[in-house]
Short mmCIF file of C-alpha atoms in Angstrom, two decimals:
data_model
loop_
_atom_site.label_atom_id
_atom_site.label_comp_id
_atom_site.label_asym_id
_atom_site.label_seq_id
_atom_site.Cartn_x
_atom_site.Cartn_y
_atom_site.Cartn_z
CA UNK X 1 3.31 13.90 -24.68
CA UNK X 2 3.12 10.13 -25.87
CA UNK X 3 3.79 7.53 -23.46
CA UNK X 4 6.96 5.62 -22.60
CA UNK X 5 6.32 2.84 -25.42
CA UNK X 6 8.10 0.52 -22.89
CA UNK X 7 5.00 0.27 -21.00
CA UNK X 8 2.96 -2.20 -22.45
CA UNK X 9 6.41 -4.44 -22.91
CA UNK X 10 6.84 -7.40 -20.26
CA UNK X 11 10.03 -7.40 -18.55
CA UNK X 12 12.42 -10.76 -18.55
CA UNK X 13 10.74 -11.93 -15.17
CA UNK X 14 7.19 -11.17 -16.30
CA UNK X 15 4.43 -13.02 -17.34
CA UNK X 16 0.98 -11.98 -18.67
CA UNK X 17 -0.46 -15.53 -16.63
CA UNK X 18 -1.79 -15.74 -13.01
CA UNK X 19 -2.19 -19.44 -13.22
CA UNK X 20 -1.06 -21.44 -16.65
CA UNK X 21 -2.34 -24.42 -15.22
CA UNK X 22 -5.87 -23.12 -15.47
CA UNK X 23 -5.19 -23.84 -19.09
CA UNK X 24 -3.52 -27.61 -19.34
CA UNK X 25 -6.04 -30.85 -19.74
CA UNK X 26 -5.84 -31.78 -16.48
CA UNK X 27 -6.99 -28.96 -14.72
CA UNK X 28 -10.53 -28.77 -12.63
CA UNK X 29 -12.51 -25.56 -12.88
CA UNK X 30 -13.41 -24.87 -9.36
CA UNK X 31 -17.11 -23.58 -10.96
CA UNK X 32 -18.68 -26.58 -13.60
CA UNK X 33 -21.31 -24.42 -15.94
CA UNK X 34 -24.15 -25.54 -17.88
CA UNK X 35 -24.09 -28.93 -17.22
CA UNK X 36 -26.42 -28.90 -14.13
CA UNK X 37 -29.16 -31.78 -15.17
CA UNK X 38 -25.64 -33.85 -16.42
CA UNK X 39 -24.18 -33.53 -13.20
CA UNK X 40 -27.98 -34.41 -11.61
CA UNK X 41 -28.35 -37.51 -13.73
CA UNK X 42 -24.59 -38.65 -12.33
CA UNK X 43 -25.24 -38.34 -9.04
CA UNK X 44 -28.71 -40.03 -8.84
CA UNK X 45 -27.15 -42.96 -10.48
CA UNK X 46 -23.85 -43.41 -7.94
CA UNK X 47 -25.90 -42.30 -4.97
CA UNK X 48 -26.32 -46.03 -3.78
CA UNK X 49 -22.44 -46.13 -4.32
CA UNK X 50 -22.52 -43.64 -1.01
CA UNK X 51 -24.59 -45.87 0.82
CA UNK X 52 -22.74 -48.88 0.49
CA UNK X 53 -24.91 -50.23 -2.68
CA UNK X 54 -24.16 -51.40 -6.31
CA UNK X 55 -24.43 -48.03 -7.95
CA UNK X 56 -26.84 -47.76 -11.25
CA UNK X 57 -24.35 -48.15 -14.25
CA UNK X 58 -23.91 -45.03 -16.49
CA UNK X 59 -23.34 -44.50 -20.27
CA UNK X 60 -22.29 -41.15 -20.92
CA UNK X 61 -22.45 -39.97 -24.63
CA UNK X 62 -20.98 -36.97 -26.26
CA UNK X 63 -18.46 -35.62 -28.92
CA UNK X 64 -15.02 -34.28 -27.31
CA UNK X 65 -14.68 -31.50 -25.58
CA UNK X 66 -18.32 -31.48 -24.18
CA UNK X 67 -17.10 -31.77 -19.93
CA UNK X 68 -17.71 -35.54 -19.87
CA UNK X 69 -14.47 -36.02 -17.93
CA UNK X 70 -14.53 -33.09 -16.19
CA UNK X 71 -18.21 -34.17 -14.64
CA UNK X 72 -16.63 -37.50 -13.90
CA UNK X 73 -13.90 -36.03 -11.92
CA UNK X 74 -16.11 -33.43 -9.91
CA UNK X 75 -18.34 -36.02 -9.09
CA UNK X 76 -15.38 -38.49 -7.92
CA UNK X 77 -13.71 -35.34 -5.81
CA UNK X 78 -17.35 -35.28 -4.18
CA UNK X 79 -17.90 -38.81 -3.27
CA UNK X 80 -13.91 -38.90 -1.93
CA UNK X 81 -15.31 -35.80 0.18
CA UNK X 82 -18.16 -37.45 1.90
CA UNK X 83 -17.17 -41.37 2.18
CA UNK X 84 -13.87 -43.36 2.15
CA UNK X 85 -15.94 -46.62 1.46
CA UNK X 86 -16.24 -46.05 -2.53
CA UNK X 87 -12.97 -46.61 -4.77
CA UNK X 88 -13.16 -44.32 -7.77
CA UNK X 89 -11.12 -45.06 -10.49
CA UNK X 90 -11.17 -43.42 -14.07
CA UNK X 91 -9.44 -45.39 -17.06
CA UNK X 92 -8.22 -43.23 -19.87
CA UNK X 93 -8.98 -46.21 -22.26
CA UNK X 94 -7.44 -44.20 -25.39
CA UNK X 95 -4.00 -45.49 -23.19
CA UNK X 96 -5.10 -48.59 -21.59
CA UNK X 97 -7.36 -50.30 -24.52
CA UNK X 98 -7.36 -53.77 -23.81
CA UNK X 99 -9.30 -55.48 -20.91
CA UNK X 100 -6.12 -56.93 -18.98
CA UNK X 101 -4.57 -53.29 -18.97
CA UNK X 102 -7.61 -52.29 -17.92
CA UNK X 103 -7.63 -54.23 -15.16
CA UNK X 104 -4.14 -53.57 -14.50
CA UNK X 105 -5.06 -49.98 -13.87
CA UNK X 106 -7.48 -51.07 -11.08
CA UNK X 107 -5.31 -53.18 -9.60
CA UNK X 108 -2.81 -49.86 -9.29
CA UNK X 109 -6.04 -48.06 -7.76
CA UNK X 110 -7.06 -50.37 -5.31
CA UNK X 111 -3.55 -51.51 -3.88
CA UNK X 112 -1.72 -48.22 -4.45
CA UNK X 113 0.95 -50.23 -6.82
CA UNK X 114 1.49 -51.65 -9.97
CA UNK X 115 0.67 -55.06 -10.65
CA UNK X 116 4.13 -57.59 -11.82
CA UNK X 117 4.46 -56.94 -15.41
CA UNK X 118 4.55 -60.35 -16.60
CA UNK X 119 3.70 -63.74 -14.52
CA UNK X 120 0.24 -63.32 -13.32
CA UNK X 121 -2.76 -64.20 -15.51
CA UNK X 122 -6.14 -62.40 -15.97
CA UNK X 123 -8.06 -64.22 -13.39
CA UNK X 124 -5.72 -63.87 -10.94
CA UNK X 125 -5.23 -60.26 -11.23
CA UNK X 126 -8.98 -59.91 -11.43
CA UNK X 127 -9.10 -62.35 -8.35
CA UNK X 128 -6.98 -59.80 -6.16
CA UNK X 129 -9.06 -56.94 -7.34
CA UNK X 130 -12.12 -58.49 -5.88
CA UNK X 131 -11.05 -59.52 -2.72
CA UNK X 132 -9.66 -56.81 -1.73
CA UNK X 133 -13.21 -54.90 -2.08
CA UNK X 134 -14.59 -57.23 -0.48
CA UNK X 135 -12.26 -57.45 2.75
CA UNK X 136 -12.50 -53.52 2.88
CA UNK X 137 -16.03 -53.36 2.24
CA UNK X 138 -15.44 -51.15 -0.40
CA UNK X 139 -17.34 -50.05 -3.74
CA UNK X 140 -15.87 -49.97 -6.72
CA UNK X 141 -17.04 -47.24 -9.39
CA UNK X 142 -14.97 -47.37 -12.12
CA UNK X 143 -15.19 -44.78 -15.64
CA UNK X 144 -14.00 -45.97 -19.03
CA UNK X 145 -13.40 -42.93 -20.51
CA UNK X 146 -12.68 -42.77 -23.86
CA UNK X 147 -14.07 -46.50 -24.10
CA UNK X 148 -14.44 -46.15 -28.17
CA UNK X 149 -10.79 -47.32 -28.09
CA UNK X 150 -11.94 -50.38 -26.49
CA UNK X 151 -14.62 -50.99 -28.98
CA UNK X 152 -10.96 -50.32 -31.78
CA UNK X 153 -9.24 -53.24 -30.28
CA UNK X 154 -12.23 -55.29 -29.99
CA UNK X 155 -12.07 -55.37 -26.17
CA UNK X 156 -15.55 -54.14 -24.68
CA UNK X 157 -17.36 -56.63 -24.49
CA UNK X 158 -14.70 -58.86 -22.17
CA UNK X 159 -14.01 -56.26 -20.41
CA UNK X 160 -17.79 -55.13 -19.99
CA UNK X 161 -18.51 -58.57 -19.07
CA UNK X 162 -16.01 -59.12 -16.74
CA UNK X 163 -16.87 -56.20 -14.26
CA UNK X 164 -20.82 -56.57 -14.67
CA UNK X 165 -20.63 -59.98 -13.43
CA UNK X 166 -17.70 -59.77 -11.03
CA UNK X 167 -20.52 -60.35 -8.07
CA UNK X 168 -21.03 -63.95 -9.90
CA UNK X 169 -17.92 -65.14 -8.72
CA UNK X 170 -17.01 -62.89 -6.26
CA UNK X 171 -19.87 -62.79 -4.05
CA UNK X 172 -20.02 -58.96 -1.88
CA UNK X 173 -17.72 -57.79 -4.65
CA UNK X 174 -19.96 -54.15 -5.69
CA UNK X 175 -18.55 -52.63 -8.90
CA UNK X 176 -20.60 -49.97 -11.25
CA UNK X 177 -19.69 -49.16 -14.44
CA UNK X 178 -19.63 -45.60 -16.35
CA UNK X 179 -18.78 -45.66 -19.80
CA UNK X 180 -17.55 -42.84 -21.58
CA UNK X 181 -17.79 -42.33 -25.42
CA UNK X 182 -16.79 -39.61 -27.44
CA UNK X 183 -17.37 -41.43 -31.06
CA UNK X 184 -21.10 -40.17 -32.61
CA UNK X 185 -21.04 -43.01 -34.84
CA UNK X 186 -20.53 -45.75 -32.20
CA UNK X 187 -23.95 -47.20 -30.89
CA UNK X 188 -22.39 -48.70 -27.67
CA UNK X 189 -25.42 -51.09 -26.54
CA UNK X 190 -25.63 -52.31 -30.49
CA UNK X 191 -21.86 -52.94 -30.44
CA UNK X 192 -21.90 -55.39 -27.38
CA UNK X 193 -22.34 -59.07 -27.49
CA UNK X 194 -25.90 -60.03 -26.36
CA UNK X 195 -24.36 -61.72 -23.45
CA UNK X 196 -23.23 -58.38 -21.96
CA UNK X 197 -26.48 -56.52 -23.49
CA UNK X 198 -28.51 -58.92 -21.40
CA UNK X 199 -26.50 -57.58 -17.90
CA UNK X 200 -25.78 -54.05 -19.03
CA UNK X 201 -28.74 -51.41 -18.84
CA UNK X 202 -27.37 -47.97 -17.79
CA UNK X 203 -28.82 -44.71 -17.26
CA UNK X 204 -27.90 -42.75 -20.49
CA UNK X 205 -26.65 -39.53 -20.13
CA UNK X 206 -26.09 -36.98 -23.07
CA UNK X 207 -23.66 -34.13 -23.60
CA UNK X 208 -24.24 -31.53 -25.90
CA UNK X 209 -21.71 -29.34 -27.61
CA UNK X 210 -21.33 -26.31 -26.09
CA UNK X 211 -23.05 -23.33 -27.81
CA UNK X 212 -20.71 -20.33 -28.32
CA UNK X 213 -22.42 -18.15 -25.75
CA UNK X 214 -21.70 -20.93 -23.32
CA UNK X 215 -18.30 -21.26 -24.66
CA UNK X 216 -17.68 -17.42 -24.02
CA UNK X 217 -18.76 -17.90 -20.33
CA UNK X 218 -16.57 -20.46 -19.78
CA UNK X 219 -13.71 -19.36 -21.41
CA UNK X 220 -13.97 -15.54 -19.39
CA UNK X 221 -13.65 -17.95 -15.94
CA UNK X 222 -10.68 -19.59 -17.40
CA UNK X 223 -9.47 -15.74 -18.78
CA UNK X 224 -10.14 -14.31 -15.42
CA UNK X 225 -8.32 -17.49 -13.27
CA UNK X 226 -5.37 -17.83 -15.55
CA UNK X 227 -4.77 -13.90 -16.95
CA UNK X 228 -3.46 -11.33 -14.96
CA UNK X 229 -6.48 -8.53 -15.14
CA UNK X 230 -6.77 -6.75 -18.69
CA UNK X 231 -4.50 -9.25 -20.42
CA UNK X 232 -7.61 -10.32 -22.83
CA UNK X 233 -9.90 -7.84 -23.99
CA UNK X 234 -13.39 -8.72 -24.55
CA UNK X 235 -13.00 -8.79 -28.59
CA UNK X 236 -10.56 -10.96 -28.16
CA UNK X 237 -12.14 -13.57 -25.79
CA UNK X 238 -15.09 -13.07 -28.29
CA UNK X 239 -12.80 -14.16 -31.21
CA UNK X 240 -11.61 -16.90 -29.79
CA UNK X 241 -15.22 -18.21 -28.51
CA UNK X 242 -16.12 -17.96 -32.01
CA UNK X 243 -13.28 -20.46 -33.25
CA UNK X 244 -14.05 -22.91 -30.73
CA UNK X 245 -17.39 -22.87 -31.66
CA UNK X 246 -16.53 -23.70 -35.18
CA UNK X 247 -14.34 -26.74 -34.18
CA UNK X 248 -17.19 -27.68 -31.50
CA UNK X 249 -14.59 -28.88 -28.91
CA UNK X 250 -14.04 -26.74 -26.09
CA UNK X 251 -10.64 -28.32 -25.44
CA UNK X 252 -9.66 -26.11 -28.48
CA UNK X 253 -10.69 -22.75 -27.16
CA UNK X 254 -8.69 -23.70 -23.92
CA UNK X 255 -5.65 -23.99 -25.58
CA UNK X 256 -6.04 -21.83 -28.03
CA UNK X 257 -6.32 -19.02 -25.09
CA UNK X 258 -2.71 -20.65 -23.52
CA UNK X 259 -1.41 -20.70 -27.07
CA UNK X 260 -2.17 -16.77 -27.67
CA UNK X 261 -0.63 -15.98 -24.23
CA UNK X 262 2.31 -17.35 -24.88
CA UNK X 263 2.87 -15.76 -28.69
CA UNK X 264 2.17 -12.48 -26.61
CA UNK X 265 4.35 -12.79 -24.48
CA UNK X 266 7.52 -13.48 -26.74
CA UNK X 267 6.35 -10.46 -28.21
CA UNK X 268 7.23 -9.13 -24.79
CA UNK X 269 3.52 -7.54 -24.87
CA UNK X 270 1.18 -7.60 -21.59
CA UNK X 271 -1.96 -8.25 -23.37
CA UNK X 272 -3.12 -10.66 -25.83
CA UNK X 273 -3.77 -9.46 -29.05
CA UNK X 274 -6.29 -10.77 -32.01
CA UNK X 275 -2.82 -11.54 -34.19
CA UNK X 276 -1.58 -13.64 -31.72
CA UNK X 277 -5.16 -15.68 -31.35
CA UNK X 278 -4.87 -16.24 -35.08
CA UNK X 279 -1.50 -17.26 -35.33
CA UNK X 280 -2.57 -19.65 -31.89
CA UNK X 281 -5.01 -21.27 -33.89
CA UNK X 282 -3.34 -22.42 -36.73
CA UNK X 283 -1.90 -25.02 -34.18
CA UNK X 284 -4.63 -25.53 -32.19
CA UNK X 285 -7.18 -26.41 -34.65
CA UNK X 286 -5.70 -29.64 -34.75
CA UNK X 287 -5.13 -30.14 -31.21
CA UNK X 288 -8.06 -33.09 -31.78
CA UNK X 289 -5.39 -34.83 -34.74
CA UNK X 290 -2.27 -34.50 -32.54
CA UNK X 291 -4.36 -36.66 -29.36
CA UNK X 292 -5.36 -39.39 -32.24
CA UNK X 293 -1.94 -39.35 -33.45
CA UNK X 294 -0.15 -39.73 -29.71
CA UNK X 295 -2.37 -42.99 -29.36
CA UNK X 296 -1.26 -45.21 -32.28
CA UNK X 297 0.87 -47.90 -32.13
CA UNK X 298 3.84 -48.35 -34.93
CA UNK X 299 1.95 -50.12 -37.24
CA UNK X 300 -1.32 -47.92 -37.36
CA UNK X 301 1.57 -44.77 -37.54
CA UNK X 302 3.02 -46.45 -40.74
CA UNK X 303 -0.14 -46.69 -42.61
CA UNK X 304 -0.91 -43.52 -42.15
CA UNK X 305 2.90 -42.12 -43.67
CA UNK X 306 1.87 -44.16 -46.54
CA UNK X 307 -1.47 -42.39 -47.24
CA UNK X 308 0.17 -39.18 -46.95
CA UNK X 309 1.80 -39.88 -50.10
CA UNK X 310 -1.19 -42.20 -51.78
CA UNK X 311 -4.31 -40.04 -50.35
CA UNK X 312 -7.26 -41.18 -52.27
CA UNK X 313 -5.48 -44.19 -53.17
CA UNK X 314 -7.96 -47.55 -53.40
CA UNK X 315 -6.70 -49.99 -50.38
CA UNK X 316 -5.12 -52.31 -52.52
CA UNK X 317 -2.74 -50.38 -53.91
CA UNK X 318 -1.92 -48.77 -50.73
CA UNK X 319 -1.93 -52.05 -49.15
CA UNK X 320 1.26 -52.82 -51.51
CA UNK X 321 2.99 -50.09 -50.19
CA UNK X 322 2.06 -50.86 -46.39
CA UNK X 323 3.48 -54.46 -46.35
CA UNK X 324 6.76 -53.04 -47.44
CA UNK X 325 7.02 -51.06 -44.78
CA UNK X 326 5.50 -53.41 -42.08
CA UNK X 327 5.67 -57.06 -43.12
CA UNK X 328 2.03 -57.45 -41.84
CA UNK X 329 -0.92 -59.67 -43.21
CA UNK X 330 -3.96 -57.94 -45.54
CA UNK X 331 -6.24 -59.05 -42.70
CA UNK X 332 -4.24 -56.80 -39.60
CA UNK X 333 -3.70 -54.00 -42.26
CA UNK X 334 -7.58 -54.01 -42.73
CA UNK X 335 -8.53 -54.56 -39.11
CA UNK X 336 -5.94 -50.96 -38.93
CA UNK X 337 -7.82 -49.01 -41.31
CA UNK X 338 -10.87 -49.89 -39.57
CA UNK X 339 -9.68 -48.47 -36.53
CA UNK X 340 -8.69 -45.36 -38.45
CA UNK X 341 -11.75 -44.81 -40.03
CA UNK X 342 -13.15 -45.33 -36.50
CA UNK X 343 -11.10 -42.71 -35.65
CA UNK X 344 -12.18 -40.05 -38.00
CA UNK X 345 -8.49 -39.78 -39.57
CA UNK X 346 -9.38 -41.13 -42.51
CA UNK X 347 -12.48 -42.02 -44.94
CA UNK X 348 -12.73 -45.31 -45.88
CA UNK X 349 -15.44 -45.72 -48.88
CA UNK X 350 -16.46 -48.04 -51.13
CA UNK X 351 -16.89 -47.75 -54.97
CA UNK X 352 -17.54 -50.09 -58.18
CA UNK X 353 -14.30 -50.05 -59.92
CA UNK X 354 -14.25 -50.72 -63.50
CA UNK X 355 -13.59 -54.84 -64.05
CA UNK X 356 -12.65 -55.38 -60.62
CA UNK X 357 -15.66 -54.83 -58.56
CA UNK X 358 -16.18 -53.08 -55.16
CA UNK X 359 -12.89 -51.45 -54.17
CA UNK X 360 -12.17 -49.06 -50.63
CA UNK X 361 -10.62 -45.62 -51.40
CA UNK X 362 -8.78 -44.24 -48.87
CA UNK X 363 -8.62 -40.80 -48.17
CA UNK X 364 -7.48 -38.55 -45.19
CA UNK X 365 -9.65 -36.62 -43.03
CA UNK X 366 -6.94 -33.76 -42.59
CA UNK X 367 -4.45 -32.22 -44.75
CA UNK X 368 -1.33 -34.46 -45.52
CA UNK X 369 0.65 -31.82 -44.39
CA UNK X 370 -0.77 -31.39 -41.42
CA UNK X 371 -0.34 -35.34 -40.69
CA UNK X 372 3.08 -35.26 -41.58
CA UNK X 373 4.06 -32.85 -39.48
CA UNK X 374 2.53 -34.75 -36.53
CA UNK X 375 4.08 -37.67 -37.27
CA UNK X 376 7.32 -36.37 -37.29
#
C-alpha cells in the first residue's frame, strides 16, 4: 500500500527553513572556510590597532562574492571582543561614494548619531571626528568596502588623503585604512594621485574565487544551518554548487539556495527539488545586475532605458536621445557612461567610423530585457 501522498506536503504553518536568515547578505557564518592565510594577513596588519598603535593599512582585492566583507566583519567582531579602545567602522561605499558622506558615516560611528544634514563644512565634521579619538584614546580602523565606487565619482584620492594624513593636523589622532575593491580592472595604487601614493603603502591582500568544491562546502553549512534536515538532497546542493561556480560569485549560490526554498515551499513540498533550483536561478543569476542597478542615481538610470532601446548604438546618437530625457551636458553624459562601463553594465568601445573618425559603440553587458525589468 502507497503512502498518504499528503506526506511530503507542508502544512499552512510549515516551513522547510530552520533559519532564513542564514541566507540574507547580512548574515555571519559562525565557521569562515578557506580563507585561513586571508584572515592571517588581516590580523597581522590591525594587530598594532589592539595595542593602541596606527595599524598597517590594508588593500584587499577580489571579484564579488569572494568573503572580503565577511573577513572584515569577523575580524571587527574579534577586535570588539578583546578591546574597547579600537573604533571599527565599515563604509559600504557603493551607498556612501563621496568623501564628505564618507565622513559623515564616521561621524555616525564615533558619536552614535548622525551628523546635521546641512550647515557644517568638511573640516569641521572631520575636526569632530578627530578629537573625539583623540580625547578617548581611541583607534580608528575604518574599511571602504566597495571603494571602486569612490574611484566612479572621482572621490578616492580626497578621501584617501584625508584619513592618511589626519595625524598631520590632528596630532594622537590613529586611523588605518582597509580598502576594499571588487573591480579586476581597477589598479587602485595606479589610480591615486601621487600625493596619496607617496603616504599610502598597504599590505595587499588577495581573494580568490571560490572553486566549486569549496563552494559545495560552504553552501552544505549554510544547507545544514538554514534547512530543516533532508530538505536538500545532495544532488541538489551539487547542482546548485555547480551554478555558482559558473557565475563565480558565491553571493549567487546563497540566494539561489533561499530562492529554491521558497518555490518549494509554495509548492507546499518539504524538500527542495532540482525544478525549483532551476526556476531559482533564472532570477538569481542576475542578483550581481539588480545590486548595480539599486546604486544609480536618476541620471545614470536614464541612460541606461535609452540603451535598452539603442543597444549597440555609437554614443552620439544615443547621446541625442539622452539629453531629451535629462537636459544634461555631453561632458556629465560621458563622465556617466564611464562609470557604467566601470561598472561592467555596459561595453564602451571604440571604432573608425566611415568619414567621421573614432566613434564609442555602446552596448549592454546583459540582456535588454533583463535591464528593463530591473529598472522597472
Amino acid at each position: 500500500m502507497t503512502g498518504d501522498p499528503e506526506e511530503g506536503m507542508l502544512s499552512w504553518d510549515e516551513s522547510v527553513f530552520r533559519n532564513e536568515h542564514v541566507f540574507e547578505i547580512d548574515y555571519v557564518p559562525e565557521t569562515f572556510r578557506h580563507r585561513d592565510s586571508q584572515m592571517q594577513s588581516l590580523t597581522y596588519a590591525l594587530r598594532p590597532a589592539v595595542r593602541g598603535s596606527r595599524p598597517l593599512n590594508v588593500m584587499v582585492r577580489g571579484p564579488p562574492g569572494t568573503g572580503k566583507t565577511t573577513a572584515i566583519q569577523k575580524l571587527y567582531d574579534e577586535i570588539g571582543a578583546q578591546t574597547r579602545d579600537v573604533q571599527t567602522i565599515r563604509v559600504n561605499c557603493q551607498v556612501n561614494s563621496t568623501r564628505y558622506s564618507v565622513f559623515s558615516r564616521l561621524f555616525e560611528g564615533c558619536f552614535d548619531y548622525e551628523p546635521p544634514s546641512s550647515g557644517i563644512s568638511f573640516k569641521k565634521l572631520f575636526g569632530q571626528i578627530a578629537e573625539k579619538l583623540v580625547e578617548d584614546d581611541r583607534v580608528l580602523v575604518v574599511a571602504l568596502d566597495d571603494v571602486n565606487y569612490l574611484f566612479y565619482e572621482n572621490e578616492a584620492s580626497d578621501t584617501l588623503y584625508s584619513l592618511l594624513r589626519a595625524h598631520e593636523e590632528h596630532p594622537g589622532a590613529k586611523i588605518g585604512v582597509i580598502v576594499v575593491s571588487s573591480d579586476p580592472a581597477l589598479e587602485v595604487i595606479d589610480a591615486l594621485d601621487t600625493r596619496v601614493q607617496s603616504v599610502f603603502r598597504p599590505e595587499d591582500v588577495y581573494f580568490p574565487v571560490y572553486d566549486q568544491p569549496e563552494i559545495v562546502d560552504i553552501l552544505h553549512e549554510r544547507v545544514t544551518r538554514g534547512f530543516h534536515d533532508g530538505v536538500v538532497a545532495t544532488d541538489v546542493l551539487e547542482r546548485v554548487g555547480s551554478l555558482t561556480a559558473k557565475s563565480g560569485d558565491l553571493r549567487v549560490g546563497i540566494d539561489l539556495l533561499r530562492r529554491a526554498g521558497l518555490n518549494a515551499e509554495m509548492r507546499a513540498s518539504r524538500t527542495v527539488e532540482l525544478e525549483d533550483v532551476e526556476k531559482a536561478y533564472e532570477t538569481s543569476k542576475y542578483i550581481n545586475l539588480s545590486r548595480s542597478l539599486n546604486s544609480l542615481s536618476e541620471n545614470e538610470r536614464a541612460l541606461l532605458e535609452v540603451l535598452v532601446d539603442h543597444d549597440g548604438a555609437q554614443a552620439g546618437e544615443v547621446y541625442e536621445r539622452f539629453s531629451e530625457e535629462t537636459d544634461l551636458g555631453y561632458t556629465r553624459y560621458s563622465e556617466i557612461v564611464n562609470k557604467l562601463d566601470q561598472l561592467g553594465l555596459i561595453d564602451a568601445e571604440y571604432a573608425e567610423i566611415d568619414g567621421r573618425g573614432r566613434s564609442r559603440s555602446l552596448t549592454l553587458s546583459y540582456e535588454p530585457e533583463a535591464i528593463r525589468e530591473r529598472l522597472e
